[in-house]
Coordinates of C-alpha atoms in Angstrom, one line a residue:
M1 CA 46.5 -51.8 0.3
I2 CA 48.6 -49.2 2.0
L3 CA 46.4 -45.8 0.3
F4 CA 43.5 -47.9 0.7
I5 CA 44.2 -48.1 4.7
S6 CA 45.5 -44.7 4.8
A7 CA 41.8 -43.5 3.0
L8 CA 40.1 -46.0 5.4
G9 CA 42.3 -43.8 8.3
R10 CA 41.2 -40.4 6.9
L11 CA 37.8 -41.7 7.0
F12 CA 37.8 -42.8 10.6
Y13 CA 39.4 -39.2 11.2
L14 CA 37.1 -37.0 9.3
Q15 CA 33.7 -39.0 9.9
I16 CA 33.9 -40.4 13.6
W17 CA 37.0 -38.8 15.2
R18 CA 36.5 -35.2 14.2
G19 CA 33.1 -35.7 12.4
E20 CA 30.9 -33.8 15.0
N21 CA 32.9 -30.5 14.4
Y22 CA 32.6 -30.8 11.0
R23 CA 28.8 -31.4 11.1
Q24 CA 28.9 -28.4 13.3
A25 CA 31.0 -25.8 11.1
A26 CA 28.4 -27.0 7.8
Q27 CA 25.6 -26.2 9.8
N28 CA 26.9 -22.4 11.0
Q29 CA 27.6 -22.5 7.4
Q30 CA 24.4 -23.4 6.0
S31 CA 22.0 -21.8 8.9
V32 CA 21.0 -18.7 8.7
A33 CA 19.3 -16.4 11.9
E34 CA 19.3 -12.4 11.4
A35 CA 17.3 -9.6 11.7
V36 CA 16.0 -7.5 8.9
L37 CA 16.1 -4.0 9.8
P38 CA 13.2 -1.6 8.5
E39 CA 12.8 1.1 6.4
R40 CA 12.2 4.6 8.9
G41 CA 9.5 6.6 8.4
N42 CA 9.3 9.5 6.7
I43 CA 8.5 13.2 8.0
Y44 CA 6.6 15.8 5.8
L45 CA 5.9 19.3 6.1
A46 CA 2.7 20.7 5.1
V47 CA 2.2 23.6 1.8
R48 CA -1.0 25.7 1.7
G49 CA -1.9 28.7 0.2
D50 CA -3.6 28.3 -2.9
D51 CA -2.8 25.1 -4.2
S52 CA -4.8 22.9 -2.3
Q53 CA -3.2 20.0 -4.4
A54 CA 0.3 20.8 -3.7
K55 CA 1.7 17.6 -2.4
P56 CA 3.4 17.6 1.0
V57 CA 7.5 18.3 0.9
P58 CA 9.4 15.4 2.7
L59 CA 12.0 16.8 5.4
A60 CA 13.2 13.5 6.3
L61 CA 14.1 10.4 4.2
T62 CA 15.3 6.8 4.0
K63 CA 17.9 6.5 1.3
T64 CA 20.1 4.2 -0.6
W65 CA 23.6 4.8 -0.1
Y66 CA 27.0 3.6 -1.9
D67 CA 30.4 3.1 -0.2
I68 CA 32.8 2.5 -3.0
W69 CA 35.9 0.1 -2.5
A70 CA 38.6 -1.5 -4.8
S71 CA 40.5 -4.5 -4.8
P72 CA 43.9 -3.5 -6.2
R73 CA 45.2 -7.1 -6.8
E74 CA 41.7 -7.3 -9.5
I75 CA 43.3 -4.6 -11.5
I76 CA 45.1 -4.6 -14.5
E77 CA 48.9 -3.4 -13.9
S78 CA 48.2 -1.3 -17.2
E79 CA 45.3 0.1 -16.6
K80 CA 45.7 1.1 -12.6
E81 CA 46.8 4.9 -13.6
N82 CA 43.1 4.8 -15.4
V83 CA 40.9 3.4 -12.9
A84 CA 42.8 6.5 -10.6
Q85 CA 42.4 9.3 -12.6
G86 CA 38.6 8.2 -13.3
L87 CA 37.7 7.4 -9.9
S88 CA 39.1 10.6 -8.7
R89 CA 37.2 12.2 -11.3
T90 CA 33.7 10.7 -10.6
L91 CA 34.4 10.9 -7.1
D92 CA 35.1 14.3 -6.9
L93 CA 38.5 13.1 -4.3
D94 CA 42.6 13.4 -4.6
F95 CA 44.2 12.1 -7.4
D96 CA 47.2 11.6 -5.3
S97 CA 45.4 10.0 -2.8
V98 CA 43.3 7.6 -5.1
K99 CA 46.7 6.3 -7.0
E100 CA 48.5 5.8 -3.7
K101 CA 45.9 3.2 -3.0
I102 CA 45.1 1.8 -6.3
F103 CA 49.2 1.0 -6.5
K104 CA 49.1 -1.3 -2.7
P105 CA 50.5 -4.7 -4.4
N106 CA 48.1 -7.9 -4.2
D107 CA 45.6 -5.6 -1.9
P108 CA 42.1 -7.3 -1.7
Y109 CA 40.5 -4.6 -0.3
E110 CA 41.0 -0.4 -0.2
P111 CA 37.9 2.3 1.0
I112 CA 38.0 4.7 -1.6
K113 CA 34.8 6.7 -0.5
N114 CA 31.9 6.6 1.3
K115 CA 28.0 7.5 1.7
V116 CA 27.7 8.1 -2.4
D117 CA 24.8 8.7 -4.4
K118 CA 22.9 6.8 -7.0
K119 CA 23.7 9.0 -10.0
V120 CA 27.6 8.3 -9.2
V121 CA 27.1 4.5 -8.6
M122 CA 25.3 4.9 -12.2
E123 CA 28.3 6.8 -13.8
L124 CA 30.6 4.2 -12.4
E125 CA 28.5 1.3 -13.8
R126 CA 29.3 2.9 -17.2
Q127 CA 32.9 3.4 -16.8
A128 CA 32.9 -0.4 -16.1
Y129 CA 36.2 -0.3 -14.1
K130 CA 37.5 -3.8 -13.2
G131 CA 38.3 -4.3 -9.6
V132 CA 36.1 -1.5 -8.6
H133 CA 33.1 -2.4 -6.2
W134 CA 30.3 -1.2 -3.9
K135 CA 28.1 -1.7 -1.1
T136 CA 24.6 -0.8 -0.4
F137 CA 23.5 0.6 3.0
H138 CA 20.3 2.9 4.3
D139 CA 20.5 6.4 6.4
R140 CA 18.8 8.8 6.9
Y141 CA 18.5 11.6 4.3
Y142 CA 17.3 15.6 5.4
P143 CA 16.6 17.0 2.0
L144 CA 16.1 20.3 3.1
G145 CA 19.4 20.6 4.9
E146 CA 19.5 23.0 7.2
L147 CA 16.0 23.9 6.9
A148 CA 13.8 23.2 10.3
S149 CA 16.9 21.2 11.7
Q150 CA 16.3 21.7 15.5
V151 CA 12.7 19.9 14.9
A152 CA 13.3 17.3 13.0
G153 CA 16.5 16.1 14.9
F154 CA 18.7 13.7 13.6
V155 CA 19.4 9.7 13.7
S156 CA 22.9 8.4 14.4
P157 CA 24.3 4.3 15.1
E158 CA 22.8 3.1 18.5
I159 CA 25.4 3.5 21.5
N160 CA 25.3 -0.5 22.1
D161 CA 26.3 -1.0 18.4
P162 CA 30.1 -2.5 18.5
G163 CA 30.4 -2.1 15.2
A164 CA 28.4 1.5 14.9
S165 CA 29.4 3.8 11.9
A166 CA 28.3 6.4 9.5
S167 CA 26.7 3.8 6.9
S168 CA 25.4 1.4 9.7
D169 CA 21.6 0.7 9.6
L170 CA 21.1 0.3 13.4
K171 CA 20.0 4.1 14.5
T172 CA 18.4 5.6 16.5
G173 CA 16.7 9.1 17.1
K174 CA 18.2 12.1 18.6
Y175 CA 17.1 15.5 19.4
G176 CA 13.7 17.3 17.8
L177 CA 11.0 15.1 16.2
E178 CA 13.7 12.1 15.7
G179 CA 14.0 11.9 19.3
Y180 CA 10.3 12.0 20.3
Y181 CA 8.5 9.4 17.7
N182 CA 11.9 7.4 17.6
N183 CA 9.6 4.1 18.5
Q184 CA 7.4 4.9 15.9
L185 CA 9.6 5.9 13.1
R186 CA 12.0 3.4 13.0
G187 CA 9.2 0.4 12.4
Q188 CA 9.4 -3.3 13.4
A189 CA 12.0 -5.9 12.5
G190 CA 12.2 -8.6 10.2
F191 CA 13.5 -12.0 10.7
I192 CA 15.1 -14.4 8.4
S193 CA 16.0 -18.3 9.8
G194 CA 16.5 -21.2 8.7
F195 CA 19.4 -22.7 5.9
K196 CA 21.0 -21.8 2.3
K197 CA 22.5 -23.8 -0.1
A198 CA 25.8 -23.7 -1.3
L199 CA 26.0 -20.9 -3.5
G200 CA 23.5 -18.7 -0.9
S201 CA 20.3 -18.9 -1.4
L202 CA 17.8 -19.5 1.0
I203 CA 16.4 -23.4 0.9
L204 CA 12.5 -21.9 1.0
P205 CA 10.6 -25.3 2.6
L206 CA 13.1 -25.3 5.5
S207 CA 13.0 -21.6 6.3
Q208 CA 11.2 -19.5 7.5
I209 CA 11.0 -14.8 6.2
T210 CA 9.0 -12.5 8.8
K211 CA 9.4 -9.5 7.0
P212 CA 10.4 -6.1 8.2
K213 CA 7.7 -3.5 9.1
K214 CA 8.3 0.2 7.4
G215 CA 7.8 3.2 9.9
Q216 CA 5.0 5.1 10.3
D217 CA 5.1 8.7 8.4
I218 CA 4.9 11.7 9.9
Y219 CA 2.9 14.7 8.5
L220 CA 3.5 18.4 9.8
T221 CA 1.3 21.4 10.5
L222 CA 4.4 22.9 9.6
D223 CA 4.1 24.6 6.6
Y224 CA 7.4 24.4 4.2
N225 CA 6.6 27.7 2.6
I226 CA 6.4 29.7 5.9
Q227 CA 9.2 27.9 7.5
L228 CA 11.5 29.1 4.5
T229 CA 10.8 33.0 4.7
L230 CA 10.8 32.4 8.6
E231 CA 14.8 31.3 8.7
R232 CA 15.6 33.7 5.8
E233 CA 14.3 36.8 7.6
L234 CA 15.4 35.8 10.7
R235 CA 18.9 34.5 9.6
K236 CA 19.7 38.3 7.9
A237 CA 18.3 40.0 11.0
A238 CA 21.0 37.8 13.3
E239 CA 23.7 38.3 10.7
K240 CA 23.0 41.9 10.5
Y241 CA 22.8 42.7 14.4
N242 CA 25.8 40.0 15.4
A243 CA 23.2 38.4 17.9
D244 CA 24.3 35.6 19.7
G245 CA 21.6 33.6 19.2
A246 CA 17.9 33.6 17.6
S247 CA 14.3 32.2 17.4
A248 CA 11.0 32.7 16.2
I249 CA 7.9 30.8 16.6
V250 CA 4.4 31.1 13.9
L251 CA 1.7 29.3 15.0
E252 CA -2.4 29.8 14.7
P253 CA -3.7 31.0 17.5
K254 CA -7.4 29.4 17.3
T255 CA -6.4 25.8 16.5
G256 CA -2.7 25.7 18.1
A257 CA -0.8 24.4 14.8
I258 CA 2.6 25.5 14.4
L259 CA 2.8 26.9 10.8
A260 CA 6.5 27.6 11.4
M261 CA 9.9 27.2 14.1
A262 CA 12.7 29.0 13.6
N263 CA 16.5 28.6 15.2
W264 CA 19.8 30.4 14.4
P265 CA 22.0 29.3 14.2
D266 CA 21.1 25.7 12.8
F267 CA 22.8 23.2 11.4
D268 CA 22.2 20.6 8.7
P269 CA 21.3 17.0 10.0
N270 CA 23.0 15.6 7.2
K271 CA 26.2 16.3 9.0
Y272 CA 25.6 16.3 12.9
N273 CA 28.9 14.8 13.4
E274 CA 30.3 18.0 12.0
V275 CA 28.5 20.5 14.6
K276 CA 31.4 21.1 17.1
N277 CA 28.6 22.5 20.3
A278 CA 26.1 19.9 20.9
S279 CA 24.0 23.2 22.5
T280 CA 23.1 23.9 18.2
F281 CA 21.3 21.3 18.3
L282 CA 18.6 22.4 21.4
N283 CA 15.6 24.1 20.0
T284 CA 15.6 27.3 21.8
N285 CA 11.7 27.9 21.0
T286 CA 11.0 24.6 23.3
Q287 CA 14.5 23.9 25.7
L288 CA 15.9 26.9 26.7
V289 CA 14.1 29.4 29.0
F290 CA 14.1 33.1 29.3
E291 CA 12.8 36.4 31.0
P292 CA 10.6 38.2 28.5
G293 CA 10.4 41.8 29.7
S294 CA 7.6 43.9 28.3
I295 CA 6.0 41.4 26.0
F296 CA 4.4 39.9 29.2
K297 CA 2.9 43.2 30.2
P298 CA 0.0 42.3 28.2
I299 CA -0.5 39.2 30.4
T300 CA -0.6 41.8 33.5
M301 CA -3.0 44.0 32.0
A302 CA -5.1 40.9 30.6
A303 CA -5.5 39.5 34.5
A304 CA -6.4 43.1 35.7
L305 CA -9.1 43.6 33.1
D306 CA -10.6 40.4 33.3
I307 CA -10.6 41.4 37.1
N308 CA -12.3 44.9 36.5
V309 CA -9.5 46.4 38.7
V310 CA -8.5 48.8 35.5
S311 CA -10.0 50.1 32.5
P312 CA -8.6 51.2 28.9
D313 CA -8.9 54.7 30.2
L314 CA -8.1 54.5 33.5
K315 CA -4.8 57.1 34.1
Y316 CA -2.0 57.1 36.4
N317 CA 0.5 59.9 37.1
D318 CA 3.7 58.3 35.7
T319 CA 6.7 59.6 37.3
G320 CA 9.3 57.9 35.4
E321 CA 10.3 56.0 38.5
V322 CA 9.2 53.7 41.4
T323 CA 10.9 52.8 44.7
V324 CA 10.4 48.7 46.1
S325 CA 12.0 48.4 49.3
G326 CA 14.7 50.4 48.1
F327 CA 15.1 49.4 44.0
T328 CA 14.4 52.1 41.9
I329 CA 12.5 51.1 38.7
R330 CA 12.6 52.8 35.9
N331 CA 10.9 53.3 32.7
S332 CA 12.8 52.2 29.8
T333 CA 13.4 55.5 28.3
L334 CA 13.9 56.7 31.4
Q335 CA 11.4 59.6 31.0
A336 CA 8.3 60.6 33.2
W337 CA 5.1 60.7 30.4
G338 CA 3.1 62.4 33.4
E339 CA -0.7 61.3 32.8
Q340 CA -1.2 58.3 31.1
T341 CA -3.7 56.0 30.6
M342 CA -4.1 52.1 30.4
T343 CA -3.9 52.1 26.8
Q344 CA -1.0 54.1 26.7
V345 CA 1.1 52.3 29.5
L346 CA 1.2 49.4 26.5
E347 CA 1.7 51.8 23.7
K348 CA 4.8 53.4 25.4
S349 CA 5.9 49.9 27.3
L350 CA 5.8 51.6 31.0
N351 CA 7.2 49.8 33.2
T352 CA 5.9 51.8 36.4
G353 CA 2.4 51.5 34.4
A354 CA 2.7 47.9 34.5
I355 CA 3.7 48.2 38.5
F356 CA 0.4 50.3 38.5
V357 CA -1.4 47.7 36.7
L358 CA -0.5 45.0 39.1
R359 CA -0.8 46.8 42.4
R360 CA -4.7 46.8 42.1
M361 CA -4.6 43.1 42.1
P362 CA -4.4 40.9 45.1
Q363 CA -1.3 38.9 44.7
G364 CA -3.0 35.3 45.1
V365 CA -4.8 36.3 42.5
W366 CA -2.3 37.2 40.2
R367 CA -0.6 33.8 40.8
E368 CA -3.9 32.0 39.7
Y369 CA -3.6 34.1 36.2
I370 CA -0.1 33.6 35.9
K371 CA -1.0 29.5 36.4
N372 CA -3.7 29.2 34.2
F373 CA -2.0 31.1 31.5
G374 CA 0.9 28.0 31.4
F375 CA 3.6 29.5 32.4
A376 CA 4.3 26.9 35.2
E377 CA 3.6 24.0 32.9
K378 CA 4.9 22.4 30.1
T379 CA 3.3 22.8 27.0
D380 CA 3.4 19.0 25.9
I381 CA 4.9 19.9 22.9
S382 CA 5.6 16.5 20.7
L383 CA 9.4 17.7 20.6
S384 CA 12.4 16.2 23.0
G385 CA 13.4 17.3 26.2
E386 CA 10.5 20.8 26.7
A387 CA 11.6 23.1 29.5
K388 CA 9.3 24.3 31.6
G389 CA 9.1 27.6 33.0
D390 CA 10.1 29.0 36.5
I391 CA 7.5 31.6 38.8
N392 CA 8.9 30.6 41.8
N393 CA 9.9 34.4 42.5
L394 CA 6.1 34.8 42.9
N395 CA 6.6 32.9 46.4
S396 CA 8.9 34.6 47.7
G397 CA 7.6 37.2 49.8
V398 CA 10.2 40.0 48.5
E399 CA 7.5 42.5 47.2
V400 CA 10.4 43.6 44.5
D401 CA 10.0 39.9 42.7
W402 CA 6.1 40.3 42.7
V403 CA 6.6 43.7 41.3
S404 CA 9.0 43.1 39.0
S405 CA 7.2 40.1 37.7
A406 CA 4.7 42.9 36.0
F407 CA 7.2 43.8 33.1
G408 CA 8.7 39.7 33.0
Q409 CA 11.3 39.9 34.9
G410 CA 12.4 37.4 37.9
I411 CA 10.4 35.0 36.1
S412 CA 11.2 32.7 32.9
V413 CA 9.3 31.3 30.2
T414 CA 10.0 28.8 27.5
P415 CA 9.2 31.6 23.7
L416 CA 6.4 28.7 23.2
A417 CA 4.5 29.0 26.1
M418 CA 4.7 32.8 25.8
A419 CA 3.7 32.8 22.5
G420 CA 0.5 30.3 23.3
A421 CA 0.3 32.6 26.1
I422 CA -0.7 35.6 23.7
G423 CA -2.5 33.6 21.9
V424 CA -5.2 33.6 24.8
I425 CA -5.5 37.5 24.1
A426 CA -6.0 36.0 20.3
N427 CA -8.5 33.7 20.3
G428 CA -11.1 34.9 22.8
G429 CA -9.6 33.6 26.2
E430 CA -9.1 29.6 25.2
L431 CA -5.3 28.6 25.9
L432 CA -4.8 25.8 23.4
K433 CA -2.4 22.9 23.5
P434 CA 0.1 24.0 20.9
Y435 CA 0.5 20.9 18.3
L436 CA 3.0 19.9 15.5
V437 CA 1.6 17.2 13.8
S438 CA -1.0 17.0 11.9
K439 CA -1.7 13.0 11.5
I440 CA 0.9 9.5 12.0
V441 CA 0.1 7.0 8.9
D442 CA 0.9 3.6 9.4
G443 CA 0.6 1.9 5.4
D444 CA -2.4 3.1 4.8
R445 CA -4.4 3.7 7.9
V446 CA -4.3 7.0 9.9
V447 CA -3.4 6.4 13.4
F448 CA -3.4 9.9 14.5
E449 CA -4.7 13.0 14.1
G450 CA -3.7 16.3 15.6
G451 CA -6.1 19.4 16.2
K452 CA -7.6 22.0 18.3
V453 CA -7.3 21.1 22.1
V454 CA -8.7 23.3 24.6
K455 CA -6.9 23.4 28.5
R456 CA -9.1 26.0 29.8
R457 CA -10.5 29.5 29.9
V458 CA -8.2 31.5 30.9
I459 CA -10.0 35.2 30.2
K460 CA -13.6 36.5 29.5
D461 CA -14.2 37.1 25.5
S462 CA -14.3 40.6 26.6
T463 CA -11.5 41.4 28.0
S464 CA -9.4 39.3 25.0
A465 CA -11.6 41.7 22.3
T466 CA -10.9 45.0 24.8
L467 CA -7.4 43.7 25.2
T468 CA -7.0 43.0 21.3
K469 CA -8.3 46.8 20.7
M470 CA -5.1 48.6 23.0
L471 CA -2.4 45.8 21.1
V472 CA -4.0 47.5 18.1
N473 CA -2.8 50.7 19.5
V474 CA 0.4 50.0 20.5
V475 CA 1.1 48.8 16.7
E476 CA -0.8 51.9 15.3
N477 CA 0.6 54.5 17.7
G478 CA 3.4 53.3 19.7
S479 CA 6.5 51.1 19.9
G480 CA 5.0 48.6 17.6
R481 CA 5.0 50.7 14.4
Q482 CA 7.5 48.9 12.6
A483 CA 5.3 45.7 12.4
R484 CA 2.3 47.1 11.0
I485 CA 1.1 45.7 7.7
P486 CA -0.5 47.9 4.9
G487 CA -4.0 47.0 4.5
Y488 CA -4.2 44.8 8.0
S489 CA -4.6 45.4 11.5
V490 CA -2.2 44.1 13.4
A491 CA -1.6 43.9 17.6
G492 CA 1.6 43.0 18.9
K493 CA 3.8 44.2 21.8
T494 CA 7.7 44.8 21.5
G495 CA 10.1 43.6 25.0
T496 CA 13.4 44.6 25.4
A497 CA 14.5 42.1 28.6
Q498 CA 17.5 42.6 30.8
V499 CA 19.4 39.0 30.7
A500 CA 20.3 38.2 34.6
G501 CA 23.6 37.2 35.5
P502 CA 25.1 34.0 36.9
T503 CA 25.5 35.0 40.3
G504 CA 22.2 37.2 40.6
G505 CA 22.0 40.7 39.1
Y506 CA 21.5 41.5 35.5
T507 CA 23.7 42.2 33.2
D508 CA 24.7 44.5 30.0
K509 CA 23.4 42.0 28.1
T510 CA 19.7 42.3 26.4
I511 CA 16.9 40.2 24.6
H512 CA 14.9 41.9 21.9
T513 CA 11.1 40.3 21.2
F514 CA 7.8 41.3 19.0
V515 CA 5.0 39.1 19.1
G516 CA 1.5 40.1 17.4
Y517 CA -0.8 38.4 15.4
S518 CA -2.5 39.7 12.3
P519 CA -5.8 40.5 11.4
A520 CA -6.2 41.7 14.7
Y521 CA -9.9 41.3 15.2
D522 CA -9.6 37.8 13.4
P523 CA -6.0 36.6 13.5
K524 CA -4.7 34.0 10.8
F525 CA -1.4 33.9 12.5
L526 CA 0.7 34.4 15.8
M527 CA 4.6 35.0 15.6
L528 CA 7.0 35.4 18.3
I529 CA 10.6 36.8 17.5
R530 CA 13.5 36.4 19.7
L531 CA 17.1 37.5 19.1
D532 CA 19.8 37.0 21.6
N533 CA 21.7 40.0 22.7
P534 CA 21.7 42.1 19.4
K535 CA 24.5 44.6 19.1
G536 CA 24.4 48.3 18.2
V537 CA 21.1 48.8 18.3
R538 CA 18.5 49.7 21.1
F539 CA 15.0 48.5 21.3
S540 CA 13.2 45.8 19.5
E541 CA 11.0 47.8 18.1
T542 CA 13.9 48.6 15.3
S543 CA 15.3 44.9 15.3
T544 CA 12.7 42.7 15.9
A545 CA 9.4 44.0 14.6
P546 CA 10.7 44.7 11.1
I547 CA 10.9 40.8 10.9
F548 CA 7.4 40.2 12.1
R549 CA 6.4 42.3 9.4
S550 CA 8.0 41.3 6.4
V551 CA 7.3 37.3 7.5
G552 CA 3.5 38.4 7.7
E553 CA 3.1 40.2 5.0
F554 CA 4.2 37.0 3.1
I555 CA 1.3 34.9 5.4
L556 CA -1.6 36.7 4.9
R557 CA -0.8 36.8 0.9
Y558 CA 0.3 33.7 1.2
F559 CA -3.3 32.5 2.6
N560 CA -5.3 34.7 0.4
V561 CA -6.8 36.7 3.4
R562 CA -8.6 39.9 2.4
P563 CA -7.1 43.7 3.8
D564 CA -9.5 44.4 6.8
K565 CA -8.3 48.0 6.5
P566 CA -7.3 50.7 4.0
I567 CA -4.1 50.8 2.9
N568 CA -1.8 53.2 4.1
R569 CA 1.9 52.7 3.5
N570 CA 3.5 55.9 5.5

């Protein structure tokens, strides 16, 4: 009776007095309501050239990774030494540190190594160590490492995720394409709600499952082989001249498609958290402005040619210097050349000649051309954080500010905007919107296709043709000789600009640039190269023009472009 009454009392306590608590606990154990994160969309580089069947090259993928952990209390004591040796060898870890973890008495959990790939797990499966486990997670993977890193960007744990770690599935895009297209790439989360059995499987009639939707895939106009070649040559030059930084762009001037976009120094998006200086993440082609210097002189000449105030054969007397409001402006070589034509102004890159050209135009007309070339607006490229040029000095009312704009000082632009402006001269006079994405695919459906977009006509077609001939002379006879490509006509211009100081005036630092296109009269590519403060070299003809030649020669062969002039390798 005592036992029976005790049992009744216990049942009353469990079912009635604490019944609601236990019912709630049981429901919590049996019910499930959780989000299912989607797979992030992929990003692909193009492959062109002769191989029309070549598959796109993945720039960013979502990959399955594994975190390895051990439960020392499950491992037989006599086997622990062997397990520690096997793990240290397979995972490439220090034996003593692994041994210390494995020999901890009665320890249920010890992390061994995070983020290993399937090959390692397959080796561990073969070894079949008791007490060694792994858990699966998904993370972004950049198979090309540093290649196009500032274009790609990276993903990192959500800031508002309190449990965020390297292996957290909750990620957001930062910088570059990952940041700009984050909403398209991340997809839509799924959801599971319902009840589960004792062993963990769902009770399907009582459960609802919404499958996650994979993110959209992005296909780029960036060409893998051109990008690889451009980055290699840019890095070689930057290291040779101990430059503070470097950047370069290759685009199709007739369409606006970007074929390559490089920055140095670069970084590995797989190891973004090891980067010490966050400025390394910036794409200097789009996010930072600079004073372009003499590569701006074709813009000045284009405006003057377009309104018929100069011609290629018009002459002026070069005295080597011009005084403006008490300031003396000299040619970069400090020489006086005497009587010179407008073509020779570009060939010798004469500051005095650019001023002569500028003074033949009304200031209001000049400002209008500067705006029409796109220097006061963003290009609207599909990358995060694009900067806009600054032409406010043209409105200052100070004569020296107006005059110095003729040779690209006192105004600032992004390299991409500068390349787009030269593209106006190359393509017959139209300002195009540069684009980086050829298409976006959602499952088996194309939801976006990139292509040529004309913003406006800037100069006449005849102006473009005349100025192209003048720029060909720059490469054949002037400062751009080292950009010549055997068998092909090249139109181009060198630039060596002083760097403005933080409190006004100019420092001893310089920026070397070269911009050109080829074949000059039917251009398949346009390239702009920039080296920041290269050491031991005075002019860009020596530092940047050879990069154009090396990369340009590769592109023309890669596109199987027929030579348009006799080959002369002198």
